[in-house]
CSV table of C-alpha atoms and ligand atoms in Angstrom, one decimal:
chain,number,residue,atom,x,y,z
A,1,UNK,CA,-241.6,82.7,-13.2
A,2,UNK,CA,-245.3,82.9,-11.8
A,3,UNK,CA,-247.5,85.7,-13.4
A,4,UNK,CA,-251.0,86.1,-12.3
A,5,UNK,CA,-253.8,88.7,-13.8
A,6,UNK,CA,-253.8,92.0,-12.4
A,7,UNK,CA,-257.8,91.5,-11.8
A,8,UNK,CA,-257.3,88.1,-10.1
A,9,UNK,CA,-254.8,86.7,-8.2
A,10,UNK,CA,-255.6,83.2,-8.8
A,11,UNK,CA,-255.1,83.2,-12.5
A,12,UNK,CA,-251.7,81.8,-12.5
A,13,UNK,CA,-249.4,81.3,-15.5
A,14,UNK,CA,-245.9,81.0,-16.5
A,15,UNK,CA,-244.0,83.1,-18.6
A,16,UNK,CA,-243.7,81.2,-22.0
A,17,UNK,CA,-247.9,81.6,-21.7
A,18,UNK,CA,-247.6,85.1,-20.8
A,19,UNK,CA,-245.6,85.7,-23.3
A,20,UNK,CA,-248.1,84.3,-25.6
A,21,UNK,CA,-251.5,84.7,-24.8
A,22,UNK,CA,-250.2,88.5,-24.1
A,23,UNK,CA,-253.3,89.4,-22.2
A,24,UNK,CA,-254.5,87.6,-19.4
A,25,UNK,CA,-257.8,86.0,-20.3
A,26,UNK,CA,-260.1,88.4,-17.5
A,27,UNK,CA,-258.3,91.0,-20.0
A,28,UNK,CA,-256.0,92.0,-17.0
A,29,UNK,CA,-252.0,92.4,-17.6
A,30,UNK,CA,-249.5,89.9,-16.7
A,31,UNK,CA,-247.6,90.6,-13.7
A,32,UNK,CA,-244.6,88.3,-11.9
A,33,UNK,CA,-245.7,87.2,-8.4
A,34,UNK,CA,-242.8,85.3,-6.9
A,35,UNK,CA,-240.4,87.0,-4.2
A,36,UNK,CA,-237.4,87.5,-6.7
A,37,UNK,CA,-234.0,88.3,-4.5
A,38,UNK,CA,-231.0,89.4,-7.1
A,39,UNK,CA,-228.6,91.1,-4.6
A,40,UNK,CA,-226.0,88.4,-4.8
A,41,UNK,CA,-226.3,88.6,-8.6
A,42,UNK,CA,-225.9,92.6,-8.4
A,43,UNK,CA,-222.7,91.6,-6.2
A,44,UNK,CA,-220.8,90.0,-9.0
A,45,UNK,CA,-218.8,91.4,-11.9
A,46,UNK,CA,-219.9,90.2,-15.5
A,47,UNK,CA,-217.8,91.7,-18.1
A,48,UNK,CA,-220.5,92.2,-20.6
A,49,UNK,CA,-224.1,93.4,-20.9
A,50,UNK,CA,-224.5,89.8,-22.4
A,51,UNK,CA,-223.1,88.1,-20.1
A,52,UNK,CA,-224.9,90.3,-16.9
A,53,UNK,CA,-228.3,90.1,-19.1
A,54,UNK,CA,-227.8,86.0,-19.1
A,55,UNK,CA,-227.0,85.7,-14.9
A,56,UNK,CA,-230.0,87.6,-14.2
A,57,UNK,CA,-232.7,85.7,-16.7
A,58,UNK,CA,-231.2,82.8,-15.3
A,59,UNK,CA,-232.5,83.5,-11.6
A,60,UNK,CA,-236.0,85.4,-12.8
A,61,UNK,CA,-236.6,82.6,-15.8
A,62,UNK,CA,-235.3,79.4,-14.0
A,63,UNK,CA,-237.3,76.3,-14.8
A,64,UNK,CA,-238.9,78.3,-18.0
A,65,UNK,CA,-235.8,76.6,-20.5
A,66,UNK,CA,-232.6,75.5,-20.6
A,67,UNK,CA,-229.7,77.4,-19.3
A,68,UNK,CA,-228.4,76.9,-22.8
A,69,UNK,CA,-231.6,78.0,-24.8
A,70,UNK,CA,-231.5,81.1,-22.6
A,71,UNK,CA,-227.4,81.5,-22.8
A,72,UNK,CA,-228.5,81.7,-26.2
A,73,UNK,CA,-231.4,84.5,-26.7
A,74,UNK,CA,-229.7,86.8,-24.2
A,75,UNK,CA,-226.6,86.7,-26.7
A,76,UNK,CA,-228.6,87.4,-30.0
A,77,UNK,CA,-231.0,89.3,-28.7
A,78,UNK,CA,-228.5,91.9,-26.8
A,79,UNK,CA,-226.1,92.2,-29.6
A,80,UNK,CA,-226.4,96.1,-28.5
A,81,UNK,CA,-226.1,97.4,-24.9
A,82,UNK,CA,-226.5,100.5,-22.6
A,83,UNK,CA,-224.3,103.2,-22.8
A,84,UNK,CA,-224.0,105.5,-19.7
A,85,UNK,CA,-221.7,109.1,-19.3
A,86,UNK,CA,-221.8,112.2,-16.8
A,87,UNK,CA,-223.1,114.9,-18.3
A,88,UNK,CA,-221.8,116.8,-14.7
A,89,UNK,CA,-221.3,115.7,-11.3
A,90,UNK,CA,-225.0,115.0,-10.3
A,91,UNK,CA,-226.3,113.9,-13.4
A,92,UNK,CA,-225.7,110.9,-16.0
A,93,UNK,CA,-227.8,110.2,-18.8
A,94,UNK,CA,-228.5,105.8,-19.3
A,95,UNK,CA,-228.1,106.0,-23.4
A,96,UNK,CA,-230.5,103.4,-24.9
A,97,UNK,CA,-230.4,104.4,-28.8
A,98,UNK,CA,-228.2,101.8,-30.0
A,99,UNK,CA,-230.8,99.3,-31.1
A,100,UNK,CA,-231.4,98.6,-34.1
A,101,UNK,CA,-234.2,101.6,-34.0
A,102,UNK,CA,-232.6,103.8,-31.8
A,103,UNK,CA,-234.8,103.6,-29.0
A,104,UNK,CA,-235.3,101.7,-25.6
A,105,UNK,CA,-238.1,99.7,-27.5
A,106,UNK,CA,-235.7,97.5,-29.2
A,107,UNK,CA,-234.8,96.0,-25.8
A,108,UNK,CA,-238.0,95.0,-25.3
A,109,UNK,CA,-238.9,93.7,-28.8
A,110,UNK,CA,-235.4,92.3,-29.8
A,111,UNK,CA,-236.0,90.0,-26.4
A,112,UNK,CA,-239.3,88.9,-27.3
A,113,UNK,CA,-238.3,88.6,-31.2
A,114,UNK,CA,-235.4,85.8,-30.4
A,115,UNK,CA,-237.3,84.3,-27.0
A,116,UNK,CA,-241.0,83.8,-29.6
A,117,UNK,CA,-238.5,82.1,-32.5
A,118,UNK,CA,-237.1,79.8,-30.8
A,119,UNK,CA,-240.1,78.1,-29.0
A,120,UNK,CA,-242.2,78.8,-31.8
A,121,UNK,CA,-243.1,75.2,-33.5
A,122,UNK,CA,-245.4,76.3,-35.7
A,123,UNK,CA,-245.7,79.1,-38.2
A,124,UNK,CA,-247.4,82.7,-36.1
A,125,UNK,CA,-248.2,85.6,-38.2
A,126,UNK,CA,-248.0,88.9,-35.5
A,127,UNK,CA,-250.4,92.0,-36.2
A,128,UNK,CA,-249.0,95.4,-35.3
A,129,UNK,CA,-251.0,98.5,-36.0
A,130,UNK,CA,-248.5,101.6,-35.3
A,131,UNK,CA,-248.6,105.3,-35.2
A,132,UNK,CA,-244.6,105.2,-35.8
A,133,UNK,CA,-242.6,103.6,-32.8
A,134,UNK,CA,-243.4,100.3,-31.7
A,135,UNK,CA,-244.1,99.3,-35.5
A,136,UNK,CA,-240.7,99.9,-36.6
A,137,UNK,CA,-238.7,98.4,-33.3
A,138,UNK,CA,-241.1,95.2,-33.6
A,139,UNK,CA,-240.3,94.9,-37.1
A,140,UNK,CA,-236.8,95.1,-37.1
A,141,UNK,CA,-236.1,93.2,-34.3
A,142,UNK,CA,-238.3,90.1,-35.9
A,143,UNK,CA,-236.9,90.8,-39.5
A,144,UNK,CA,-235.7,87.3,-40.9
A,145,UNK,CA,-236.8,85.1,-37.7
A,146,UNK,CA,-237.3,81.6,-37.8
A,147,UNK,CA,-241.2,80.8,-38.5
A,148,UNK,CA,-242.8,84.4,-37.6
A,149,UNK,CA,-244.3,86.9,-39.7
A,150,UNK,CA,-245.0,90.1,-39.2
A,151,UNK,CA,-247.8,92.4,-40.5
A,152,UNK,CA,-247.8,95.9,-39.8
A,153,UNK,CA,-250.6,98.3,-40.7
A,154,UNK,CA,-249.7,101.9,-40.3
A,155,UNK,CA,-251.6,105.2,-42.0
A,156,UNK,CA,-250.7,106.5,-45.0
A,157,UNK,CA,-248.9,109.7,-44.7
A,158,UNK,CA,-249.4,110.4,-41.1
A,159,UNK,CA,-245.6,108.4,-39.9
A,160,UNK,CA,-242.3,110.0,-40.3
A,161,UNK,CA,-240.8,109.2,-43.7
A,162,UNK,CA,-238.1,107.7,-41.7
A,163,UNK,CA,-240.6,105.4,-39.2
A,164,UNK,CA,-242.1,104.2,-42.2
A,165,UNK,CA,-238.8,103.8,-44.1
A,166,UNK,CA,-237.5,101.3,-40.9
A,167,UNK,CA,-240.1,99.2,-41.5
A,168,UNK,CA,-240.9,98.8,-45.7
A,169,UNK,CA,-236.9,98.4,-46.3
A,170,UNK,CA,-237.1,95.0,-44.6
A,171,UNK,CA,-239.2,93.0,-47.0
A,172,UNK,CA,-239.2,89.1,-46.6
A,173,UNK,CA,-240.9,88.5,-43.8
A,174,UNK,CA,-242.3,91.7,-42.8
A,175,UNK,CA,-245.6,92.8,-44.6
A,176,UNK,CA,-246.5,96.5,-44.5
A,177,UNK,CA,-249.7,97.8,-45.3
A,178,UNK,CA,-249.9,101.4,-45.5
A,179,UNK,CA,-254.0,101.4,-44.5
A,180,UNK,CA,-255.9,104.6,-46.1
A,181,UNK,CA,-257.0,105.9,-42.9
A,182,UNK,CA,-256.0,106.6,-39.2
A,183,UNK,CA,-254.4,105.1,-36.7
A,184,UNK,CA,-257.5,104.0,-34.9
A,185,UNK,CA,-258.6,102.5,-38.1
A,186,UNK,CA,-255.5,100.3,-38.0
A,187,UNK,CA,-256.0,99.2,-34.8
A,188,UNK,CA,-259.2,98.7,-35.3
A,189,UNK,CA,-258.8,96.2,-38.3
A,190,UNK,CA,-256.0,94.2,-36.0
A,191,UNK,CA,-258.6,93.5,-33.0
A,192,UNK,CA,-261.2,92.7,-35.7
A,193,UNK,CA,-258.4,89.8,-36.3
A,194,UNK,CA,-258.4,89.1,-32.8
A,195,UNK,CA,-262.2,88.9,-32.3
A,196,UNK,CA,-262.7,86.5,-35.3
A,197,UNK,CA,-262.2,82.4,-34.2
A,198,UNK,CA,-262.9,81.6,-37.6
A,199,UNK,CA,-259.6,83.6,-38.8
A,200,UNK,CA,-257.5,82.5,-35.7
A,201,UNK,CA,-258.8,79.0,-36.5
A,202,UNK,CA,-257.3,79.1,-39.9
A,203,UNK,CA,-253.7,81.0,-39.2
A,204,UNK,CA,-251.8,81.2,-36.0
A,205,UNK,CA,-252.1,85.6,-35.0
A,206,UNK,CA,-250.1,86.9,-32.1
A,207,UNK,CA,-249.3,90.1,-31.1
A,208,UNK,CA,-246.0,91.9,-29.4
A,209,UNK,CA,-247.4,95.1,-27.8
A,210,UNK,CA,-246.0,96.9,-25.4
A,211,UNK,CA,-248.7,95.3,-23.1
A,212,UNK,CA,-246.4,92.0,-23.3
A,213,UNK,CA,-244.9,91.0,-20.0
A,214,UNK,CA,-242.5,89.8,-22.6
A,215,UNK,CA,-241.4,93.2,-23.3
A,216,UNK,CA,-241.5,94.3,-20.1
A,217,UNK,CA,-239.1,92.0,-18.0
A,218,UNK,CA,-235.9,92.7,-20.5
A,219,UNK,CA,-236.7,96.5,-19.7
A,220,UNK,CA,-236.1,95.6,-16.1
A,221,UNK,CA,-232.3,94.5,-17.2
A,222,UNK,CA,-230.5,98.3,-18.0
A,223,UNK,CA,-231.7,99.3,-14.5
A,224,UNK,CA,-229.8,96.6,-12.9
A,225,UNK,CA,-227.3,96.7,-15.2
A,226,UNK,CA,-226.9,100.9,-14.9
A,227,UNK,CA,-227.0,100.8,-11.0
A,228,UNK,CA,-223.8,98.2,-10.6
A,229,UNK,CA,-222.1,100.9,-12.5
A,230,UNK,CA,-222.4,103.7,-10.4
A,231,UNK,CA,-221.5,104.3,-6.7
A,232,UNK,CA,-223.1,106.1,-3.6
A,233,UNK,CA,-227.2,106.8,-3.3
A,234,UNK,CA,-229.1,107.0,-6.9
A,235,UNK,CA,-232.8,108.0,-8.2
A,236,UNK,CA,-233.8,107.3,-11.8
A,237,UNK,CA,-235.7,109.4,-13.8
A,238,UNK,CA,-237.6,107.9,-16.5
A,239,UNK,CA,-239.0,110.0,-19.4
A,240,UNK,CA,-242.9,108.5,-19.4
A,241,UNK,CA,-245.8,107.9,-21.5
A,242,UNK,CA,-247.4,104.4,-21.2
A,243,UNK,CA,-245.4,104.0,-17.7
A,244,UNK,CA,-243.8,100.5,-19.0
A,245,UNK,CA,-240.3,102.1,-19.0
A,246,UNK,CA,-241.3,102.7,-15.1
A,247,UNK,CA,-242.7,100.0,-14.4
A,248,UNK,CA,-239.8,97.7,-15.5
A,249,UNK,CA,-237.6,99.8,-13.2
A,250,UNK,CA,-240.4,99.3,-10.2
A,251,UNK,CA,-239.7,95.9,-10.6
A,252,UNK,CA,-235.8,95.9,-10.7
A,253,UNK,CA,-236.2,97.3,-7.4
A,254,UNK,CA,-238.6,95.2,-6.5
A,255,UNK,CA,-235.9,92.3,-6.7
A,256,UNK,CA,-233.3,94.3,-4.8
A,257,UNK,CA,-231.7,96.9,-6.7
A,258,UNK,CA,-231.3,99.7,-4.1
A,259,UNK,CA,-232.1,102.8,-5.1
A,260,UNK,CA,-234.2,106.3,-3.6
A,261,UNK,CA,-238.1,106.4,-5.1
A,262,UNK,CA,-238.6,106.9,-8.6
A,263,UNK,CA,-238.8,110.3,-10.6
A,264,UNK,CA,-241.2,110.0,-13.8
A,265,UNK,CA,-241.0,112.9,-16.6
A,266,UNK,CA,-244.4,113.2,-18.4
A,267,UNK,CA,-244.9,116.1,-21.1
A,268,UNK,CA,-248.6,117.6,-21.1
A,269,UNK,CA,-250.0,114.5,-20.9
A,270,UNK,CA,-250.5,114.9,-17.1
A,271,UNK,CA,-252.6,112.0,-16.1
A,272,UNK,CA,-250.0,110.3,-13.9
A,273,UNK,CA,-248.6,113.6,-12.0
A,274,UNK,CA,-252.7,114.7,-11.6
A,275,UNK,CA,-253.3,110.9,-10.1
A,276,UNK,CA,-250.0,111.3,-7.9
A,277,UNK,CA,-251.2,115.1,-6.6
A,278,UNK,CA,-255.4,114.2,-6.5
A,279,UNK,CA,-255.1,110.7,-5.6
A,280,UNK,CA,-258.0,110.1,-8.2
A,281,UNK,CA,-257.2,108.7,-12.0
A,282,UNK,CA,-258.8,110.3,-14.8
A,283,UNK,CA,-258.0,108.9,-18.6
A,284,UNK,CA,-257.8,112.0,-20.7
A,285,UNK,CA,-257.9,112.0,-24.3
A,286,UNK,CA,-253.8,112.7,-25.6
A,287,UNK,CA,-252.5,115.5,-27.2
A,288,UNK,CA,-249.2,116.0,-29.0
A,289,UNK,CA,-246.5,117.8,-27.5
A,290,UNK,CA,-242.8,117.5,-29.0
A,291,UNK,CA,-241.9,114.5,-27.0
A,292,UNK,CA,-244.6,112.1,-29.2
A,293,UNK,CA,-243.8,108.7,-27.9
A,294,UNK,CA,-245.4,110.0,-24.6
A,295,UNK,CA,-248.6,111.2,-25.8
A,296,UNK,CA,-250.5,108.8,-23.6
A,297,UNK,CA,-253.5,110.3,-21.7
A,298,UNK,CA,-254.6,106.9,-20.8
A,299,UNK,CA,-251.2,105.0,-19.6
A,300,UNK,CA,-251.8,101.0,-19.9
A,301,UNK,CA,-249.2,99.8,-17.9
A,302,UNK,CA,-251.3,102.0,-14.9
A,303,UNK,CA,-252.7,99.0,-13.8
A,304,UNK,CA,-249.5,97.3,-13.4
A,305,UNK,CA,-248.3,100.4,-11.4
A,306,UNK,CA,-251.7,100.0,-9.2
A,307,UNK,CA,-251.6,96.6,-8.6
A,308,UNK,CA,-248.1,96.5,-7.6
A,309,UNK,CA,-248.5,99.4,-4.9
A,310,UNK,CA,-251.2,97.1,-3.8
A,311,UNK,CA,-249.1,93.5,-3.5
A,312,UNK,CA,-246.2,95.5,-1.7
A,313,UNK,CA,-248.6,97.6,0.4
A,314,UNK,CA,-246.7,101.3,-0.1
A,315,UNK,CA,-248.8,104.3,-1.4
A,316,UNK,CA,-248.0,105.4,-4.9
A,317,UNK,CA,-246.5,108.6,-3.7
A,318,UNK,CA,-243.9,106.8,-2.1
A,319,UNK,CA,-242.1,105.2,-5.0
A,320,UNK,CA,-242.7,107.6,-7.4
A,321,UNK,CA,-243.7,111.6,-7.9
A,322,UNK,CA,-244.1,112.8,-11.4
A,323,UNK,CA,-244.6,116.0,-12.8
A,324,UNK,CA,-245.9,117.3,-16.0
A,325,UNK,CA,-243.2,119.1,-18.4
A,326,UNK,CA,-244.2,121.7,-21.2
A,327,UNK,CA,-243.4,122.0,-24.4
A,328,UNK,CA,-241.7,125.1,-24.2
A,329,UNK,CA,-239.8,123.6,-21.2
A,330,UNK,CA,-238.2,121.0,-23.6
A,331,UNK,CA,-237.5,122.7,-26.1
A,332,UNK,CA,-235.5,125.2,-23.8
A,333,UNK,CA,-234.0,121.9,-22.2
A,334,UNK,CA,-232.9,120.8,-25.5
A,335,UNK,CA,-230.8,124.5,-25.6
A,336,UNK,CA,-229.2,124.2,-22.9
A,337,UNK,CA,-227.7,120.9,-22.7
A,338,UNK,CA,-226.6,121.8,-26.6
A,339,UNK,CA,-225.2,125.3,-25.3
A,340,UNK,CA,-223.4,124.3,-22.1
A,341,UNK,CA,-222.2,120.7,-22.6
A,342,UNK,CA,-222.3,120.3,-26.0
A,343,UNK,CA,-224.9,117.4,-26.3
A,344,UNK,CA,-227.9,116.7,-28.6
A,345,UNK,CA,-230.0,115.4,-26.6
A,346,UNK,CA,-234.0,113.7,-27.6
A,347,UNK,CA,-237.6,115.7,-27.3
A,348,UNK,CA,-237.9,112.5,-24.0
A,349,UNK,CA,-235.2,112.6,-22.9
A,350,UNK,CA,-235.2,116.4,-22.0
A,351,UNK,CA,-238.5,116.0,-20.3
A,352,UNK,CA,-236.1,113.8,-17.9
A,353,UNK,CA,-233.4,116.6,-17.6
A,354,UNK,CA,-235.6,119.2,-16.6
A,355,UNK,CA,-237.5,117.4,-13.8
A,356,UNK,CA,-234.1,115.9,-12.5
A,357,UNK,CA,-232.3,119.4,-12.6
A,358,UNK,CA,-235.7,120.9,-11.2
A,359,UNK,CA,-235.5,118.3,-8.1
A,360,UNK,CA,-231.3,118.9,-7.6
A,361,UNK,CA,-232.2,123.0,-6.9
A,362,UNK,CA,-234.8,122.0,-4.6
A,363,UNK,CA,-232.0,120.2,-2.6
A,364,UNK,CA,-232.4,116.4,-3.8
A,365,UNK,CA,-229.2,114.4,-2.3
A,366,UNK,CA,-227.0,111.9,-4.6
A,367,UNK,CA,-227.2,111.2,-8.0
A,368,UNK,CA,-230.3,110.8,-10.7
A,369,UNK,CA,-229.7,108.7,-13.5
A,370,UNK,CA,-231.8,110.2,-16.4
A,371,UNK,CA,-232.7,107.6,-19.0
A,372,UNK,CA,-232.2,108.7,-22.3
A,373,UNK,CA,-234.7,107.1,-24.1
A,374,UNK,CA,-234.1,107.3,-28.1
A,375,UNK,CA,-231.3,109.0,-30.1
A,376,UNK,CA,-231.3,112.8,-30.6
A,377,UNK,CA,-230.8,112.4,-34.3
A,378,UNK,CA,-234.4,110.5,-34.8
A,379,UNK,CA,-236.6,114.0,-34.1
A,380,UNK,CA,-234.2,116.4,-36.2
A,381,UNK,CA,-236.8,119.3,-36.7
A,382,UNK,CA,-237.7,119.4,-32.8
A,383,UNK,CA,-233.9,119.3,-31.9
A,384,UNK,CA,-233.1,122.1,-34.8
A,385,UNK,CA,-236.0,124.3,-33.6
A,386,UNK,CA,-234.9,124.2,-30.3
A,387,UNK,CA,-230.7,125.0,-30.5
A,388,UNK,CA,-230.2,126.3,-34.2
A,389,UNK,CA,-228.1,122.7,-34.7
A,390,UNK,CA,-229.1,119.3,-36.8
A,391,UNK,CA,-228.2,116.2,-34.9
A,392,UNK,CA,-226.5,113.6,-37.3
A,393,UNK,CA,-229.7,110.7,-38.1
A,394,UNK,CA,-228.0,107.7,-35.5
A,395,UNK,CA,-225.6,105.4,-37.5
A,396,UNK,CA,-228.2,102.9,-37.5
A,397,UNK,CA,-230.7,104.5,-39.4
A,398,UNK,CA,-228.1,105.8,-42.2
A,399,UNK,CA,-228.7,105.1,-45.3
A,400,UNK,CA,-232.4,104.3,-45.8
A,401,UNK,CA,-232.9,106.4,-48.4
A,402,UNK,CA,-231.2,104.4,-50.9
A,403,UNK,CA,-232.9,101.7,-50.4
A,404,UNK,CA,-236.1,100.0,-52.3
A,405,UNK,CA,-239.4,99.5,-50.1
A,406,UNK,CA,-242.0,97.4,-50.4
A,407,UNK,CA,-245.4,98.2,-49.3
A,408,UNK,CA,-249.5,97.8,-49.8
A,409,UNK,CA,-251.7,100.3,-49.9
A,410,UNK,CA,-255.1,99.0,-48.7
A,411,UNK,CA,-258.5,100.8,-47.3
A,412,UNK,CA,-259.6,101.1,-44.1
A,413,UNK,CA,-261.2,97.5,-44.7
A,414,UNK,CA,-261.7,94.9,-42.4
A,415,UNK,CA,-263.0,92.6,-44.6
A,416,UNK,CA,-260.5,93.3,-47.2
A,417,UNK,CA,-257.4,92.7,-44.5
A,418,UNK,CA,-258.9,89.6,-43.3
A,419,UNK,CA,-259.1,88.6,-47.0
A,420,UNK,CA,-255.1,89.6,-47.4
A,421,UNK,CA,-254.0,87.6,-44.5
A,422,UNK,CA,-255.8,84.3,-45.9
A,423,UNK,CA,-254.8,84.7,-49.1
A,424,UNK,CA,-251.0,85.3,-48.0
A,425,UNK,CA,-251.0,83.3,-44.3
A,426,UNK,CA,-254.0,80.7,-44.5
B,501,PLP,C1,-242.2,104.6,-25.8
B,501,PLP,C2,-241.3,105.8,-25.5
B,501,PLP,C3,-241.3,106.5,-24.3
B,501,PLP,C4,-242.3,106.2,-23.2
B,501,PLP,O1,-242.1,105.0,-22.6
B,501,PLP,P1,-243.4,104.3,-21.8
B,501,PLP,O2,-242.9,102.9,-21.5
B,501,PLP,O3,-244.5,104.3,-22.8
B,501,PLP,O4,-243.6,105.1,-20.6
B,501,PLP,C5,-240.4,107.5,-24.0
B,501,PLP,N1,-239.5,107.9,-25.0
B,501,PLP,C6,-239.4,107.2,-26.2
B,501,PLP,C7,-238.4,107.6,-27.2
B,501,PLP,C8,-240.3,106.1,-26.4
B,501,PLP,O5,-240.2,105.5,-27.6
């Protein structure tokens, strides 16, 4: 696979350095450049989400390992698959909560976990800073792997006790620092790491944001995957904050998944439906709504969207519109689906429902798949507060209560992390 910067099309690299260097060194984003045909794979029957998530790295990752090293990740890393039901005749929901975190960001991160500890030679110690999410997907899915650590700096008393309980009941190789301060501050301390050759002379840092193209391709997978299994015309919509989720779908269609232009869900963080209406982008500062995973005013995977509008010569408008859905709107979302069919469903994942059921009374033909994009049972209060009813926590997440954590408290400190990480890495 050939990936070349977003600010320069001459910056070539292949995946494996994608995957590692994370950004591209004019701090553009990765983004695959070859002509990619999977029809003829999309023909074919595979019996398992393994099996289907193997054929298809095989033809976008050819010449990047062996058949057998790749055999290999797709198996361990997709120990879980997509789940997809009719919730009525125009309508099915693409379940992605049975990772490990019960969220789509385990595809993403349980992909990079097993593809980084395998061609990892020497010993990398990843930085996460985390308001929540992404710290608790990228720590499980690297939990006991081969040669990585993983350091994750989140602030004290401002995650779900559950987030923070996914991440300090690992132990072993996962080091969590609950950082007296913000979240800002956290993130702050990690690029301090980044900006220091001295440090990154001394121990090996890497990082497995959702900026990775590493995280990104796998994404690309349940889209495939979700449209074998349905006949007749389809249009996803995709619950949106950062725009990765879209953009992995862009490419799946991209390499000849058929399917009508894209609906994406935001909450009140309106940037992308303002951009679509005004034609002009305008980062805002975020605010939080219900649906918190979303609460993006500045979406970095934007300038994946841009560029690849660009390359293929089609104005935004035409593969995707995007509207903004309010708070109030969820939460009445999250009602009805309990009242009429029975079915819990997530603060995203409503933002999704409402826009797709909005678009089938305006007269939309065929089908929308709605991704579903965590588990219902993982935002309890919102749910409850909405329908009256408490969602059961997902199977998954069972159970951490009981068990011990481990976890350092530090300050807001750059000085005092970097002196952490050489006393425990260097
Ligand atoms: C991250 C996340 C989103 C938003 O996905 P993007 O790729 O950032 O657009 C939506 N829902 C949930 C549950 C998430 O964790």
């Amino acid at each position: 696979m050939n990936l070349c910067s977003t600010r320069n099309k001459s910056l070539r690299v292949n995946f494996s350095e994608a995957v590692a260097s994370g950004l591209a060194s004019d701090g553009g984003l990765f983004y695959p450049i070859d002509s990619i045909d999977l029809r003829r794979v999309l023909e074919s029957d595979p019996p398992s989400f393994q099996d289907f998530a193997f054929t298809v790295l095989s033809e976008l990752l050819a010449g990047e390992c062996t058949s057998e090293d790749l055999e290999a990740i797709a198996h361990e890393a997709f120990y879980f698959s997509p789940d997809m039901f009719t919730i009525h005749e125009r309508i099915s929901l693409l379940d992605l909560s049975t990772g490990k975190t019960a969220a789509f960001k385990d595809y993403g991160a349980s992909f990079l976990a097993s593809w980084m500890s395998r061609f990892q030679s020497d010993p990398v110690v990843i930085l996460t800073a985390t308001s929540g999410d992404t710290g608790s997907a990228v720590a499980q899915a690297f939990y006991n792997k081969r040669n990585i650590s993983v350091v994750v700096l989140f602030p004290e008393g401002k995650i779900s006790q559950i987030q923070e309980r996914q991440m300090t009941t690992l132990g072993d190789n996962i080091d969590c620092l609950a950082v007296n301060g913000s979240f800002d501050d956290c993130q702050a301390m990690v690029k301090a790491c980044f900006a220091d050759d001295q440090l990154r002379d001394s121990i090996h840092i890497s990082s497995a944001n959702s900026i990775n193209i590493g995280r990104l391709i796998p994404q690309s997978l349940y889209y495939l995957y979700a449209r074998k299994r349905i006949e007749g015309d389809i249009r996803f919509c995709v619950p949106s904050g950062n725009f990765g989720n879209m953009v992995a779908a862009m490419f799946a269609r991209q390499w000849g998944m058929d399917c009508d232009p894209f609906l994406a869900a935001c909450n009140e963080n309106d940037t992308i439906p303002s951009f679509l209406s005004s034609d002009t982008y305008a980062a805002k500062p975020s605010i939080e709504t219900y649906a918190t995973a979303m609460d993006v005013g500045n979406p970095s995977n934007f300038e994946r969207f841009m560029f690849l509008c660009e390359q293929r010569s089609i104005s935004p408008q035409k593969l995707v519109s995007a509207i903004s859905v309010t708070d109030d709107q969820i939460l009445e979302t999250i009602r009805r689906y309990y009242e009429m069919y029975g079915q819990f469903v997530c603060p995203h994942t409503a933002t999704g429902l409402y826009y797709a059921e909005q678009e089938l009374d305006k007269g939309l033909e065929g089908h929308v798949v709605c991704v579903s994009t965590a588990h219902a049972g993982k935002f309890r209060e919102t749910v409850h507060k909405a329908c009256g009813h408490t969602p059961d926590l997902p199977p998954q997440l069972q159970g951490l209560e009981d068990k011990p954590t481990h976890k350092k408290n530090i300050d807001a400190n750059i000085e005092q992390f970097k002196q952490h990480l050489r006393k425990r890495y260097g």
